[in-house]
Amino acid sequence: MITATMTVADILKRYPNLLEVLVAQHQAFQRLRNPLLRRVFARMVTVEQAAQIAQLEPASLVQALNQANGEPIEAPPLAESSNEQLDPTILPAWLQFSNISYLLDVREAQATAQNPLALITPATLALADDQLLLLRSSFEPVPLYQWLARRGYQAWAHQHTSDDWLVVIGRLATAETQPSDQPNPAKPCVALDNRGLKPPEPMVRTITTLKKLPTASYLIGVTDRIPVILHETLSDEGYTFESLGQLQQSYLTLITAM
C-alpha cells in the first residue's frame, strides 16, 4: 500500500502505471514524463510533499494512488510532518527587502529538465549573513525547504502566479557557514525601498539608481501601491520591468538594468 512518506521515485519504480495518475493531479507533475527530470525530481519528493506542491490534501493524493493501483480506498494516517509550515500572509522578521542581493530564476531549468539544485546550491553558498536570495520557481519547491534547513538556511515563499513562486532564502542567524568563493549563478539585485515617499520621488530614486547598476542586473522597487508614474517613465526610458505583486502592504516591481 502506498503511504504519504514514500517517495515518488519509489512509487513509480514499483508501479509505473501510476505516472499518468500523478501527471493528472497538477501541471507541475507534467515534468515527470521526462525520464531525466523524473530521476532528479521524484527521488527527492515524498507523496506528502507532492500533494503540497499540487495544493492537494495529502490524504486525497494517497487515496487516488491507492485506488488507481487497486488498493483499499481508505488512506492510512499521515505521518507528522517535521517541516515548519510557512505562513504566506506574514513576512518573517528576517525578511528585509533591502537585504535582497541576488535573483535566481530556475523556471527555465525546470522546463528543460535540468537539475535546479545545480544552480541553487552555489547561489546559496555565496550568500553573506546579511544577504538574501530571491528564487523564482514554476512551482512551490516544497522539498527544498528541508534541504535548505539542513544546510543552515531559512526560506519564505509567496505564490505570485500559478507558475511563478517567489522564494526568499537567507542564512540562519545561528548557522556557522562561510560564503563560498565559487561563481554565483544568480544575478546581482538591488532592492530600493520607496515606501512612504510621494510621487515623483520613487521614480526619481529608481531611475537614478538604475543608471548606476551594471547591465542585466536587477532592481526591485518597493512601494506602498502600484507606482503608475514610475511604470510610465520606465516604459518611456525603454526599461524592461514586471510586477512581482503585492506582499502584505508592499508592491514589488522588478526592473532590468541596461
PDB file of C-alpha atoms in Angstrom:
ATOM      1  CA  MET A   1       0.000   0.000   0.000  1.00  0.00           C
ATOM      2  CA  ILE A   2       1.211   3.485  -0.856  1.00  0.00           C
ATOM      3  CA  THR A   3       1.790   5.849   2.064  1.00  0.00           C
ATOM      4  CA  ALA A   4       2.428   9.580   2.370  1.00  0.00           C
ATOM      5  CA  THR A   5       6.076   9.107   3.357  1.00  0.00           C
ATOM      6  CA  MET A   6       7.036   7.101   0.254  1.00  0.00           C
ATOM      7  CA  THR A   7       8.993   8.961  -2.411  1.00  0.00           C
ATOM      8  CA  VAL A   8       7.534   9.499  -5.851  1.00  0.00           C
ATOM      9  CA  ALA A   9      10.576   7.724  -7.313  1.00  0.00           C
ATOM     10  CA  ASP A  10       9.932   4.609  -5.237  1.00  0.00           C
ATOM     11  CA  ILE A  11       6.261   4.564  -6.221  1.00  0.00           C
ATOM     12  CA  LEU A  12       6.971   4.949  -9.951  1.00  0.00           C
ATOM     13  CA  LYS A  13       9.645   2.270  -9.767  1.00  0.00           C
ATOM     14  CA  ARG A  14       7.195  -0.185  -8.201  1.00  0.00           C
ATOM     15  CA  TYR A  15       4.090   0.971 -10.068  1.00  0.00           C
ATOM     16  CA  PRO A  16       4.988   2.619 -13.423  1.00  0.00           C
ATOM     17  CA  ASN A  17       1.292   2.715 -14.314  1.00  0.00           C
ATOM     18  CA  LEU A  18       0.747   5.453 -11.720  1.00  0.00           C
ATOM     19  CA  LEU A  19       2.716   8.023 -13.722  1.00  0.00           C
ATOM     20  CA  GLU A  20      -0.412   9.168 -15.543  1.00  0.00           C
ATOM     21  CA  VAL A  21      -2.333   9.374 -12.270  1.00  0.00           C
ATOM     22  CA  LEU A  22       0.266  11.762 -10.856  1.00  0.00           C
ATOM     23  CA  VAL A  23       0.502  13.800 -14.064  1.00  0.00           C
ATOM     24  CA  ALA A  24      -3.258  14.356 -13.943  1.00  0.00           C
ATOM     25  CA  GLN A  25      -3.048  15.929 -10.486  1.00  0.00           C
ATOM     26  CA  HIS A  26      -1.117  19.128 -11.310  1.00  0.00           C
ATOM     27  CA  GLN A  27       0.704  20.800 -14.194  1.00  0.00           C
ATOM     28  CA  ALA A  28       3.980  20.675 -12.250  1.00  0.00           C
ATOM     29  CA  PHE A  29       3.867  16.877 -12.495  1.00  0.00           C
ATOM     30  CA  GLN A  30       3.914  17.041 -16.312  1.00  0.00           C
ATOM     31  CA  ARG A  31       7.690  17.118 -15.915  1.00  0.00           C
ATOM     32  CA  LEU A  32       7.581  13.535 -14.648  1.00  0.00           C
ATOM     33  CA  ARG A  33       7.094  12.427 -18.263  1.00  0.00           C
ATOM     34  CA  ASN A  34      10.728  13.380 -18.864  1.00  0.00           C
ATOM     35  CA  PRO A  35      12.933  10.472 -17.671  1.00  0.00           C
ATOM     36  CA  LEU A  36      15.829  12.753 -16.705  1.00  0.00           C
ATOM     37  CA  LEU A  37      13.725  15.138 -14.688  1.00  0.00           C
ATOM     38  CA  ARG A  38      11.856  12.198 -13.178  1.00  0.00           C
ATOM     39  CA  ARG A  39      15.142  10.933 -11.745  1.00  0.00           C
ATOM     40  CA  VAL A  40      16.003  14.368 -10.334  1.00  0.00           C
ATOM     41  CA  PHE A  41      12.581  15.395  -9.035  1.00  0.00           C
ATOM     42  CA  ALA A  42      10.995  12.127  -7.984  1.00  0.00           C
ATOM     43  CA  ARG A  43      13.786  10.850  -5.762  1.00  0.00           C
ATOM     44  CA  MET A  44      13.592  13.967  -3.568  1.00  0.00           C
ATOM     45  CA  VAL A  45       9.830  14.283  -3.186  1.00  0.00           C
ATOM     46  CA  THR A  46       7.522  12.293  -0.927  1.00  0.00           C
ATOM     47  CA  VAL A  47       3.835  11.838  -1.678  1.00  0.00           C
ATOM     48  CA  GLU A  48       3.007  14.293   1.089  1.00  0.00           C
ATOM     49  CA  GLN A  49       5.335  16.902  -0.401  1.00  0.00           C
ATOM     50  CA  ALA A  50       3.941  16.243  -3.890  1.00  0.00           C
ATOM     51  CA  ALA A  51       0.475  16.936  -2.511  1.00  0.00           C
ATOM     52  CA  GLN A  52       1.694  20.253  -1.095  1.00  0.00           C
ATOM     53  CA  ILE A  53       3.128  21.213  -4.484  1.00  0.00           C
ATOM     54  CA  ALA A  54      -0.203  20.413  -6.137  1.00  0.00           C
ATOM     55  CA  GLN A  55      -2.104  22.141  -3.299  1.00  0.00           C
ATOM     56  CA  LEU A  56      -3.976  18.929  -2.529  1.00  0.00           C
ATOM     57  CA  GLU A  57      -4.789  17.233   0.727  1.00  0.00           C
ATOM     58  CA  PRO A  58      -2.090  14.565   1.178  1.00  0.00           C
ATOM     59  CA  ALA A  59      -4.738  12.008   2.173  1.00  0.00           C
ATOM     60  CA  SER A  60      -6.589  12.646  -1.097  1.00  0.00           C
ATOM     61  CA  LEU A  61      -3.480  12.012  -3.189  1.00  0.00           C
ATOM     62  CA  VAL A  62      -2.671   8.848  -1.237  1.00  0.00           C
ATOM     63  CA  GLN A  63      -6.232   7.630  -1.817  1.00  0.00           C
ATOM     64  CA  ALA A  64      -6.084   8.439  -5.551  1.00  0.00           C
ATOM     65  CA  LEU A  65      -2.854   6.481  -5.985  1.00  0.00           C
ATOM     66  CA  ASN A  66      -4.034   3.501  -3.970  1.00  0.00           C
ATOM     67  CA  GLN A  67      -7.384   3.437  -5.718  1.00  0.00           C
ATOM     68  CA  ALA A  68      -5.737   3.526  -9.165  1.00  0.00           C
ATOM     69  CA  ASN A  69      -3.465   0.703  -8.033  1.00  0.00           C
ATOM     70  CA  GLY A  70      -6.362  -1.446  -6.836  1.00  0.00           C
ATOM     71  CA  GLU A  71      -5.606  -0.949  -3.150  1.00  0.00           C
ATOM     72  CA  PRO A  72      -8.223  -0.107  -0.491  1.00  0.00           C
ATOM     73  CA  ILE A  73      -9.548   3.442  -0.814  1.00  0.00           C
ATOM     74  CA  GLU A  74      -9.069   4.214   2.875  1.00  0.00           C
ATOM     75  CA  ALA A  75      -5.813   6.105   3.358  1.00  0.00           C
ATOM     76  CA  PRO A  76      -3.552   5.299   6.315  1.00  0.00           C
ATOM     77  CA  PRO A  77      -2.921   8.062   8.846  1.00  0.00           C
ATOM     78  CA  LEU A  78      -0.417  10.649   7.648  1.00  0.00           C
ATOM     79  CA  ALA A  79       2.897  10.893   9.423  1.00  0.00           C
ATOM     80  CA  GLU A  80       3.610  14.007  11.402  1.00  0.00           C
ATOM     81  CA  SER A  81       5.444  16.458   9.177  1.00  0.00           C
ATOM     82  CA  SER A  82       8.718  17.765  10.529  1.00  0.00           C
ATOM     83  CA  ASN A  83       8.683  20.731   8.130  1.00  0.00           C
ATOM     84  CA  GLU A  84       7.765  24.077   9.579  1.00  0.00           C
ATOM     85  CA  GLN A  85       4.653  25.430   7.923  1.00  0.00           C
ATOM     86  CA  LEU A  86       5.340  28.697   6.140  1.00  0.00           C
ATOM     87  CA  ASP A  87       2.603  31.305   6.619  1.00  0.00           C
ATOM     88  CA  PRO A  88       2.243  33.099   3.240  1.00  0.00           C
ATOM     89  CA  THR A  89       0.388  36.033   4.820  1.00  0.00           C
ATOM     90  CA  ILE A  90       3.128  37.066   7.267  1.00  0.00           C
ATOM     91  CA  LEU A  91       6.584  38.297   6.333  1.00  0.00           C
ATOM     92  CA  PRO A  92       9.133  36.840   8.787  1.00  0.00           C
ATOM     93  CA  ALA A  93      11.252  39.297  10.746  1.00  0.00           C
ATOM     94  CA  TRP A  94      14.424  38.244   8.917  1.00  0.00           C
ATOM     95  CA  LEU A  95      12.943  39.114   5.513  1.00  0.00           C
ATOM     96  CA  GLN A  96      14.040  42.691   4.926  1.00  0.00           C
ATOM     97  CA  PHE A  97      13.555  43.770   1.329  1.00  0.00           C
ATOM     98  CA  SER A  98      16.699  45.905   1.458  1.00  0.00           C
ATOM     99  CA  ASN A  99      18.765  42.725   2.030  1.00  0.00           C
ATOM    100  CA  ILE A 100      17.766  41.088  -1.264  1.00  0.00           C
ATOM    101  CA  SER A 101      21.113  40.940  -3.082  1.00  0.00           C
ATOM    102  CA  TYR A 102      20.635  38.277  -5.752  1.00  0.00           C
ATOM    103  CA  LEU A 103      17.904  36.925  -8.006  1.00  0.00           C
ATOM    104  CA  LEU A 104      17.921  33.400  -9.418  1.00  0.00           C
ATOM    105  CA  ASP A 105      15.255  32.253 -11.880  1.00  0.00           C
ATOM    106  CA  VAL A 106      15.181  28.445 -12.204  1.00  0.00           C
ATOM    107  CA  ARG A 107      11.961  28.247 -14.222  1.00  0.00           C
ATOM    108  CA  GLU A 108      13.808  27.663 -17.491  1.00  0.00           C
ATOM    109  CA  ALA A 109      15.948  24.969 -15.891  1.00  0.00           C
ATOM    110  CA  GLN A 110      12.809  23.268 -14.591  1.00  0.00           C
ATOM    111  CA  ALA A 111      11.190  23.419 -18.037  1.00  0.00           C
ATOM    112  CA  THR A 112      14.229  21.894 -19.763  1.00  0.00           C
ATOM    113  CA  ALA A 113      14.744  19.020 -17.313  1.00  0.00           C
ATOM    114  CA  GLN A 114      17.884  20.474 -15.733  1.00  0.00           C
ATOM    115  CA  ASN A 115      18.557  19.985 -12.031  1.00  0.00           C
ATOM    116  CA  PRO A 116      17.723  23.315 -10.298  1.00  0.00           C
ATOM    117  CA  LEU A 117      19.893  22.353  -7.313  1.00  0.00           C
ATOM    118  CA  ALA A 118      22.924  22.730  -9.552  1.00  0.00           C
ATOM    119  CA  LEU A 119      22.089  26.444  -9.642  1.00  0.00           C
ATOM    120  CA  ILE A 120      20.565  26.871  -6.185  1.00  0.00           C
ATOM    121  CA  THR A 121      23.497  25.309  -4.302  1.00  0.00           C
ATOM    122  CA  PRO A 122      26.230  27.760  -5.405  1.00  0.00           C
ATOM    123  CA  ALA A 123      23.793  30.683  -5.193  1.00  0.00           C
ATOM    124  CA  THR A 124      23.001  29.984  -1.539  1.00  0.00           C
ATOM    125  CA  LEU A 125      26.612  29.211  -0.632  1.00  0.00           C
ATOM    126  CA  ALA A 126      27.617  32.647  -1.961  1.00  0.00           C
ATOM    127  CA  LEU A 127      25.292  34.477   0.435  1.00  0.00           C
ATOM    128  CA  ALA A 128      26.780  36.550   3.221  1.00  0.00           C
ATOM    129  CA  ASP A 129      24.990  36.697   6.582  1.00  0.00           C
ATOM    130  CA  ASP A 130      23.140  39.910   5.697  1.00  0.00           C
ATOM    131  CA  GLN A 131      22.207  38.923   2.142  1.00  0.00           C
ATOM    132  CA  LEU A 132      19.053  37.318   0.768  1.00  0.00           C
ATOM    133  CA  LEU A 133      18.433  35.387  -2.438  1.00  0.00           C
ATOM    134  CA  LEU A 134      15.146  35.771  -4.331  1.00  0.00           C
ATOM    135  CA  LEU A 135      14.420  32.483  -6.101  1.00  0.00           C
ATOM    136  CA  ARG A 136      11.770  32.197  -8.825  1.00  0.00           C
ATOM    137  CA  SER A 137      10.311  28.735  -9.388  1.00  0.00           C
ATOM    138  CA  SER A 138       7.495  27.442 -11.588  1.00  0.00           C
ATOM    139  CA  PHE A 139       6.004  25.618  -8.577  1.00  0.00           C
ATOM    140  CA  GLU A 140       6.413  25.744  -4.819  1.00  0.00           C
ATOM    141  CA  PRO A 141       9.698  23.890  -4.174  1.00  0.00           C
ATOM    142  CA  VAL A 142       8.473  22.152  -1.027  1.00  0.00           C
ATOM    143  CA  PRO A 143      11.348  19.595  -0.786  1.00  0.00           C
ATOM    144  CA  LEU A 144      13.816  22.482  -0.975  1.00  0.00           C
ATOM    145  CA  TYR A 145      12.797  23.809   2.458  1.00  0.00           C
ATOM    146  CA  GLN A 146      14.114  20.767   4.311  1.00  0.00           C
ATOM    147  CA  TRP A 147      17.227  20.674   2.131  1.00  0.00           C
ATOM    148  CA  LEU A 148      17.915  24.337   2.998  1.00  0.00           C
ATOM    149  CA  ALA A 149      17.221  23.880   6.720  1.00  0.00           C
ATOM    150  CA  ARG A 150      19.738  21.046   6.975  1.00  0.00           C
ATOM    151  CA  ARG A 151      22.365  23.356   5.491  1.00  0.00           C
ATOM    152  CA  GLY A 152      21.717  26.361   7.696  1.00  0.00           C
ATOM    153  CA  TYR A 153      19.270  28.376   5.591  1.00  0.00           C
ATOM    154  CA  GLN A 154      15.693  29.574   6.002  1.00  0.00           C
ATOM    155  CA  ALA A 155      13.068  30.291   3.351  1.00  0.00           C
ATOM    156  CA  TRP A 156       9.747  32.055   2.853  1.00  0.00           C
ATOM    157  CA  ALA A 157       7.539  31.520  -0.201  1.00  0.00           C
ATOM    158  CA  HIS A 158       4.882  33.579  -1.980  1.00  0.00           C
ATOM    159  CA  GLN A 159       2.785  32.482  -4.953  1.00  0.00           C
ATOM    160  CA  HIS A 160       2.845  35.299  -7.496  1.00  0.00           C
ATOM    161  CA  THR A 161       1.023  33.415 -10.278  1.00  0.00           C
ATOM    162  CA  SER A 162       0.117  29.777 -10.873  1.00  0.00           C
ATOM    163  CA  ASP A 163       3.560  29.094 -12.390  1.00  0.00           C
ATOM    164  CA  ASP A 164       5.683  31.718 -10.635  1.00  0.00           C
ATOM    165  CA  TRP A 165       6.652  31.273  -6.989  1.00  0.00           C
ATOM    166  CA  LEU A 166       8.892  33.774  -5.205  1.00  0.00           C
ATOM    167  CA  VAL A 167      11.061  32.139  -2.558  1.00  0.00           C
ATOM    168  CA  VAL A 168      13.278  34.323  -0.367  1.00  0.00           C
ATOM    169  CA  ILE A 169      16.281  32.469   1.089  1.00  0.00           C
ATOM    170  CA  GLY A 170      18.735  33.599   3.750  1.00  0.00           C
ATOM    171  CA  ARG A 171      21.228  32.145   6.198  1.00  0.00           C
ATOM    172  CA  LEU A 172      20.031  31.230   9.673  1.00  0.00           C
ATOM    173  CA  ALA A 173      21.459  33.577  12.292  1.00  0.00           C
ATOM    174  CA  THR A 174      22.943  30.606  14.157  1.00  0.00           C
ATOM    175  CA  ALA A 175      24.446  28.912  11.103  1.00  0.00           C
ATOM    176  CA  GLU A 176      28.234  28.575  11.224  1.00  0.00           C
ATOM    177  CA  THR A 177      28.880  28.685   7.485  1.00  0.00           C
ATOM    178  CA  GLN A 178      31.205  30.760   5.329  1.00  0.00           C
ATOM    179  CA  PRO A 179      30.344  32.342   1.973  1.00  0.00           C
ATOM    180  CA  SER A 180      31.760  30.381  -0.952  1.00  0.00           C
ATOM    181  CA  ASP A 181      34.272  31.855  -3.372  1.00  0.00           C
ATOM    182  CA  GLN A 182      32.704  29.885  -6.222  1.00  0.00           C
ATOM    183  CA  PRO A 183      30.964  31.789  -9.075  1.00  0.00           C
ATOM    184  CA  ASN A 184      27.392  32.716  -8.205  1.00  0.00           C
ATOM    185  CA  PRO A 185      24.868  31.814 -10.951  1.00  0.00           C
ATOM    186  CA  ALA A 186      22.360  34.303  -9.501  1.00  0.00           C
ATOM    187  CA  LYS A 187      22.269  37.839 -10.886  1.00  0.00           C
ATOM    188  CA  PRO A 188      23.014  40.882  -8.721  1.00  0.00           C
ATOM    189  CA  CYS A 189      19.891  42.550  -7.392  1.00  0.00           C
ATOM    190  CA  VAL A 190      19.294  45.799  -5.512  1.00  0.00           C
ATOM    191  CA  ALA A 191      16.065  46.366  -3.585  1.00  0.00           C
ATOM    192  CA  LEU A 192      15.097  50.031  -3.300  1.00  0.00           C
ATOM    193  CA  ASP A 193      12.550  50.747  -0.566  1.00  0.00           C
ATOM    194  CA  ASN A 194      10.408  53.683  -1.705  1.00  0.00           C
ATOM    195  CA  ARG A 195       7.582  53.165   0.755  1.00  0.00           C
ATOM    196  CA  GLY A 196       6.272  56.306   2.388  1.00  0.00           C
ATOM    197  CA  LEU A 197       7.528  58.545  -0.423  1.00  0.00           C
ATOM    198  CA  LYS A 198       5.255  60.732  -2.528  1.00  0.00           C
ATOM    199  CA  PRO A 199       5.449  60.959  -6.341  1.00  0.00           C
ATOM    200  CA  PRO A 200       7.668  61.698  -8.148  1.00  0.00           C
ATOM    201  CA  GLU A 201      10.341  60.775  -5.578  1.00  0.00           C
ATOM    202  CA  PRO A 202      10.062  56.960  -6.054  1.00  0.00           C
ATOM    203  CA  MET A 203      10.507  57.453  -9.807  1.00  0.00           C
ATOM    204  CA  VAL A 204      13.491  59.805  -9.400  1.00  0.00           C
ATOM    205  CA  ARG A 205      15.257  57.499  -6.900  1.00  0.00           C
ATOM    206  CA  THR A 206      14.621  54.445  -9.059  1.00  0.00           C
ATOM    207  CA  ILE A 207      15.856  55.906 -12.356  1.00  0.00           C
ATOM    208  CA  THR A 208      18.912  57.415 -10.652  1.00  0.00           C
ATOM    209  CA  THR A 209      19.796  54.041  -9.096  1.00  0.00           C
ATOM    210  CA  LEU A 210      19.170  52.110 -12.319  1.00  0.00           C
ATOM    211  CA  LYS A 211      21.658  54.243 -14.223  1.00  0.00           C
ATOM    212  CA  LYS A 212      24.383  53.207 -11.756  1.00  0.00           C
ATOM    213  CA  LEU A 213      23.752  49.442 -11.975  1.00  0.00           C
ATOM    214  CA  PRO A 214      25.642  47.001 -14.236  1.00  0.00           C
ATOM    215  CA  THR A 215      23.872  45.863 -17.376  1.00  0.00           C
ATOM    216  CA  ALA A 216      21.480  42.899 -16.883  1.00  0.00           C
ATOM    217  CA  SER A 217      21.423  43.238 -13.111  1.00  0.00           C
ATOM    218  CA  TYR A 218      18.098  43.795 -11.361  1.00  0.00           C
ATOM    219  CA  LEU A 219      16.405  46.391  -9.230  1.00  0.00           C
ATOM    220  CA  ILE A 220      13.329  45.665  -7.133  1.00  0.00           C
ATOM    221  CA  GLY A 221      11.305  48.772  -6.428  1.00  0.00           C
ATOM    222  CA  VAL A 222       9.275  48.505  -3.223  1.00  0.00           C
ATOM    223  CA  THR A 223       6.331  50.911  -2.970  1.00  0.00           C
ATOM    224  CA  ASP A 224       3.128  51.291  -0.973  1.00  0.00           C
ATOM    225  CA  ARG A 225       0.956  50.990  -4.076  1.00  0.00           C
ATOM    226  CA  ILE A 226       1.182  50.444  -7.825  1.00  0.00           C
ATOM    227  CA  PRO A 227       3.707  53.102  -8.965  1.00  0.00           C
ATOM    228  CA  VAL A 228       1.871  54.338 -12.067  1.00  0.00           C
ATOM    229  CA  ILE A 229       4.225  57.250 -12.755  1.00  0.00           C
ATOM    230  CA  LEU A 230       7.268  55.016 -12.351  1.00  0.00           C
ATOM    231  CA  HIS A 231       5.873  52.443 -14.777  1.00  0.00           C
ATOM    232  CA  GLU A 232       5.134  55.129 -17.366  1.00  0.00           C
ATOM    233  CA  THR A 233       8.654  56.535 -17.001  1.00  0.00           C
ATOM    234  CA  LEU A 234      10.262  53.098 -17.265  1.00  0.00           C
ATOM    235  CA  SER A 235       8.334  52.454 -20.483  1.00  0.00           C
ATOM    236  CA  ASP A 236       9.397  55.817 -21.909  1.00  0.00           C
ATOM    237  CA  GLU A 237      13.035  55.141 -20.974  1.00  0.00           C
ATOM    238  CA  GLY A 238      12.972  51.661 -22.572  1.00  0.00           C
ATOM    239  CA  TYR A 239      13.473  49.614 -19.402  1.00  0.00           C
ATOM    240  CA  THR A 240      12.129  46.066 -19.115  1.00  0.00           C
ATOM    241  CA  PHE A 241      10.057  45.606 -15.974  1.00  0.00           C
ATOM    242  CA  GLU A 242       7.354  43.413 -14.484  1.00  0.00           C
ATOM    243  CA  SER A 243       5.188  43.279 -11.415  1.00  0.00           C
ATOM    244  CA  LEU A 244       6.067  40.803  -8.685  1.00  0.00           C
ATOM    245  CA  GLY A 245       2.753  41.503  -6.989  1.00  0.00           C
ATOM    246  CA  GLN A 246       1.646  42.641  -3.570  1.00  0.00           C
ATOM    247  CA  LEU A 247       3.360  41.249  -0.474  1.00  0.00           C
ATOM    248  CA  GLN A 248       1.408  42.431   2.537  1.00  0.00           C
ATOM    249  CA  GLN A 249       1.350  46.249   2.216  1.00  0.00           C
ATOM    250  CA  SER A 250       4.238  46.381  -0.245  1.00  0.00           C
ATOM    251  CA  TYR A 251       4.112  46.384  -4.055  1.00  0.00           C
ATOM    252  CA  LEU A 252       7.162  44.967  -5.841  1.00  0.00           C
ATOM    253  CA  THR A 253       8.330  45.928  -9.338  1.00  0.00           C
ATOM    254  CA  LEU A 254      11.244  44.019 -10.924  1.00  0.00           C
ATOM    255  CA  ILE A 255      13.308  46.124 -13.330  1.00  0.00           C
ATOM    256  CA  THR A 256      16.225  45.011 -15.523  1.00  0.00           C
ATOM    257  CA  ALA A 257      19.109  47.459 -15.677  1.00  0.00           C
ATOM    258  CA  MET A 258      20.505  48.327 -19.111  1.00  0.00           C
TER     259      MET A 258
END
